[in-house]
Coordinates of C-alpha atoms in Angstrom, one line a residue:
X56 CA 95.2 95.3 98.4
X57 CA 98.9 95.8 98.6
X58 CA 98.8 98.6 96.0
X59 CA 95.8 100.2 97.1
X60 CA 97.7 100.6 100.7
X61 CA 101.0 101.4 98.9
X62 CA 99.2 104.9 97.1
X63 CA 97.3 105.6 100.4
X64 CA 100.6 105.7 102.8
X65 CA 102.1 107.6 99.6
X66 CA 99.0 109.9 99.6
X67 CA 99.7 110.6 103.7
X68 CA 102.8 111.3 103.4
X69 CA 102.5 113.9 101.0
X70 CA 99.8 115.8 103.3
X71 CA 102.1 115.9 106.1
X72 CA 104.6 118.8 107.3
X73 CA 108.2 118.4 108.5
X74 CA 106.9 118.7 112.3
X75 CA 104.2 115.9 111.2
X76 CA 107.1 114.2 110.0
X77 CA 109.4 114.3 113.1
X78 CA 106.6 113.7 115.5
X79 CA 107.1 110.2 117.3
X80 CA 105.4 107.2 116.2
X81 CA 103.3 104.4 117.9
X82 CA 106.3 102.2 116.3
X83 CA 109.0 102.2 119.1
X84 CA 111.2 105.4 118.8
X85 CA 110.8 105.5 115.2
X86 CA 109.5 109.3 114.1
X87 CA 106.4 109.3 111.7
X88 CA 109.4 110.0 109.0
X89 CA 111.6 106.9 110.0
X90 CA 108.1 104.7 109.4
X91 CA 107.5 105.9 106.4
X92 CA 111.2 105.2 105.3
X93 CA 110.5 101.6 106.4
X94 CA 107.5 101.6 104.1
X95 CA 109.7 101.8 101.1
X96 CA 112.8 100.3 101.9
X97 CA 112.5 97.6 99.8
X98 CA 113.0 99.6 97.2
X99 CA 114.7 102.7 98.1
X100 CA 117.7 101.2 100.1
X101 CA 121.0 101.4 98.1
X102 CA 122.0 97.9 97.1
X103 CA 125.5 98.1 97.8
X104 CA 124.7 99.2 101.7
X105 CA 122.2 96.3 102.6
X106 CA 125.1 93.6 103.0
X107 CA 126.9 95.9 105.5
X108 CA 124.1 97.0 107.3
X109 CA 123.1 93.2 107.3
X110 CA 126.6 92.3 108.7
X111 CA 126.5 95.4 111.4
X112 CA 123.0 94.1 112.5
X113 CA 124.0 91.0 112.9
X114 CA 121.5 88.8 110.7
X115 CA 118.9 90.1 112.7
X116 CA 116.1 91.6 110.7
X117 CA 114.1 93.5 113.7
X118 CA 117.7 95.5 113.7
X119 CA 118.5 95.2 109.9
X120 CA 115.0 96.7 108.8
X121 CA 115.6 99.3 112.2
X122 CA 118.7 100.5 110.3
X123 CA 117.8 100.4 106.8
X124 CA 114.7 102.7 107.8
X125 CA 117.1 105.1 109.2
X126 CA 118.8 105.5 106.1
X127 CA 116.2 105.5 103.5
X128 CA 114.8 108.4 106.1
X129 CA 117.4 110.7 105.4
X130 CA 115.5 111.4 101.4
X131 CA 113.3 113.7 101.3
X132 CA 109.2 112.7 101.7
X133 CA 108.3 113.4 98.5
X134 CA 110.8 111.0 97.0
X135 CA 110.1 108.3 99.9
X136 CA 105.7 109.0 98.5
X137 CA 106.9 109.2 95.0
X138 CA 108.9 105.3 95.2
X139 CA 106.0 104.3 97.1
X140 CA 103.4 105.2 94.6
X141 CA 105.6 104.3 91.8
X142 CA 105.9 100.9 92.6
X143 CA 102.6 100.5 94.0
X144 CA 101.9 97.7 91.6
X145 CA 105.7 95.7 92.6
X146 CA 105.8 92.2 93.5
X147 CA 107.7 92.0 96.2
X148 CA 107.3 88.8 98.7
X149 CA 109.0 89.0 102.0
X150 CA 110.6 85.8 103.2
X151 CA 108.3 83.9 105.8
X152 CA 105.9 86.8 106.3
X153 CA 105.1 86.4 102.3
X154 CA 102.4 88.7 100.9
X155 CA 100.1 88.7 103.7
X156 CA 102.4 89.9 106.0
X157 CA 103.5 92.7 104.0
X158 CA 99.6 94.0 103.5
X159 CA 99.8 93.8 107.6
X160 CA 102.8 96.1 107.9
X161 CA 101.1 98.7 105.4
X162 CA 98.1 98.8 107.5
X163 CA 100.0 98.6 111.2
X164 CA 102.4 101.5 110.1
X165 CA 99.5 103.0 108.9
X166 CA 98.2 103.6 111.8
X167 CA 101.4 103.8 113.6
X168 CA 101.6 107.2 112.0
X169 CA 98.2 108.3 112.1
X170 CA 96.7 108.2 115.5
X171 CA 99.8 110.1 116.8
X172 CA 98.8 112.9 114.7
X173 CA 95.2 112.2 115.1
X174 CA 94.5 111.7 111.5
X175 CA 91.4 109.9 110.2
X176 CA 92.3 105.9 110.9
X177 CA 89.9 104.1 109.4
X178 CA 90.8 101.2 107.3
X179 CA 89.4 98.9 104.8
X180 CA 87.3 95.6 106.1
X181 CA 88.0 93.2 103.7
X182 CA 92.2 93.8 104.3
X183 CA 91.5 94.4 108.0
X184 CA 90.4 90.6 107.8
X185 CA 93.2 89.6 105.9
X186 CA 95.6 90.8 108.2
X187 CA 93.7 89.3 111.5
X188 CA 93.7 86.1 110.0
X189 CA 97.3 86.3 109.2
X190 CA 98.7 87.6 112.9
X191 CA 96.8 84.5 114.4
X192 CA 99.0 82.6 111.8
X193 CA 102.0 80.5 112.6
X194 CA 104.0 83.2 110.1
X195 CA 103.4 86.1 112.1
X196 CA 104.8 84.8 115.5
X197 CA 108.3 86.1 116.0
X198 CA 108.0 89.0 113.8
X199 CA 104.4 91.0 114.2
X200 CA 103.4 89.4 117.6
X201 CA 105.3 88.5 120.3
X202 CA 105.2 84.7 121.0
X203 CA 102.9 84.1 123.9
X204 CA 100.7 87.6 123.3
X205 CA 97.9 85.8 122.0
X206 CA 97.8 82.6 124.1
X207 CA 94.7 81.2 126.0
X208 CA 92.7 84.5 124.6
X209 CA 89.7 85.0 122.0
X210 CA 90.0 88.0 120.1
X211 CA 86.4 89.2 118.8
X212 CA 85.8 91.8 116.1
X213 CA 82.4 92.0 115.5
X214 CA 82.3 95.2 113.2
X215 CA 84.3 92.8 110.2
X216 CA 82.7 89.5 111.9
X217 CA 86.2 87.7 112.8
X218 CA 86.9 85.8 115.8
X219 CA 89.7 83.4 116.5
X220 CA 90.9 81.7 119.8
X221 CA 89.3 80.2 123.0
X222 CA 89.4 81.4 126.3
X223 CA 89.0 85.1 128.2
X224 CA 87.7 87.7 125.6
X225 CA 89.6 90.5 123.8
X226 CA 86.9 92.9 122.2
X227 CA 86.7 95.6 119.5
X228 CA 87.2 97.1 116.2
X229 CA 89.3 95.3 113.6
X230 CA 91.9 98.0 114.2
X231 CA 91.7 98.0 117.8
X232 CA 92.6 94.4 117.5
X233 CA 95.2 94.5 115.0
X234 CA 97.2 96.7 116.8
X235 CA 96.4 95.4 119.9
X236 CA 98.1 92.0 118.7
X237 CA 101.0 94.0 117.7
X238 CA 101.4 95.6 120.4
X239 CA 100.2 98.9 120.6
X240 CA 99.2 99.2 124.2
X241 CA 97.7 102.9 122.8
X242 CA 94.5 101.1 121.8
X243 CA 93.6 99.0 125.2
X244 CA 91.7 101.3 126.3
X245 CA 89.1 100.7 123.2
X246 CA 89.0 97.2 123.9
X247 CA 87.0 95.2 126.3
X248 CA 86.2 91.7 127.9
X249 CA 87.4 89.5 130.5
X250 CA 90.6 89.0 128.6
X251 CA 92.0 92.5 128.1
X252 CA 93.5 92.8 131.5
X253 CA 95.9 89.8 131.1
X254 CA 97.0 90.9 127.4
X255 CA 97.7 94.5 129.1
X256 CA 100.0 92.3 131.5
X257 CA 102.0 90.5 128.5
X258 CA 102.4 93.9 126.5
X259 CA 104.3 95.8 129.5

């Protein structure tokens, strides 16, 4: 699954121009460009600036992977697509977040540079799931959802049959939900039940 997400993010960002590239994401104030480069940082961020940029950031990895981004960025998109595609088939397991959570950053930032430039969005079912199970996981609190966001809420996604929680109801697509429990307040509007007003209070 991590592969098949790895050649489709490299695929998009061949197709895209420089302005598609410098247009702003859904991911903070990263441009579509700056996500990308955080796509393949794991393997396009010179070694021998990681420790300093580490240092600088303070151990922090929200800031560390903020940074790194920025300087894998400055490459060219073709070479950022071609490491992505060539190492498609990489093992590469992310402390904590672990394989799972790495299939849920291809897909988030996926879309994180899509619907800005209001690309086709639609993602695969059985690695939607995947990654809805894990944000409900202990493992994603702290680094894909914000500790609290999903408290005392159901979230419902009929169109891949998942639901998880108890309480008021969050409603929609996989997608919708996903980025929903990420944080993308873009996608509340597609969403409805009883529960969505008091998640649109947590996310602002």
């Amino acid at each position: 699954m991590i592969a098949a997400e790895r050649r489709r993010a490299a695929d998009l960002i061949d197709s895209l121009s420089v302005e598609q590239l410098e247009t702003p994401s859904l991911c903070g104030s990263w441009t579509v460009r700056e996500v990308a480069a955080h796509l393949v940082s794991p393997f396009a961020a010179p070694r021998r600036s990681v420790l300093p940029l580490m240092l600088r950031s303070g151990f922090n990895l929200h800031q560390l992977n903020a940074r790194l981004a920025q300087v894998v960025a400055r490459q060219p998109a073709d070479r950022i697509a071609g490491l992505l595609r060539d190492n498609a088939e990489r093992k590469f397991r992310p402390p904590i977040v672990g394989y799972r959570g790495q299939l849920t950053d291809l897909q988030v930032h996926g879309q994180d540079i899509r619907r800005p430039l209001g690309l086709p969005h639609e993602l695969d079912p059985d690695r939607l799931r995947v990654s809805l199970h894990f944000l409900v996981s202990r493992r994603a609190r702290g680094f894909f959802v914000r500790k609290g966001r999903l408290d005392g809420l159901r979230f419902e996604a009929p169109d891949v049959d998942w639901a998880w929680g108890s309480g008021p109801v969050v409603r929609g697509t996989a997608e919708a939900v996903m980025l929903a429990m990420t944080g993308r307040s873009v996608v509340l509007g597609e969403l409805d039940g009883d529960g969505v007003r008091l998640l649109r209070d947590r996310m602002t």
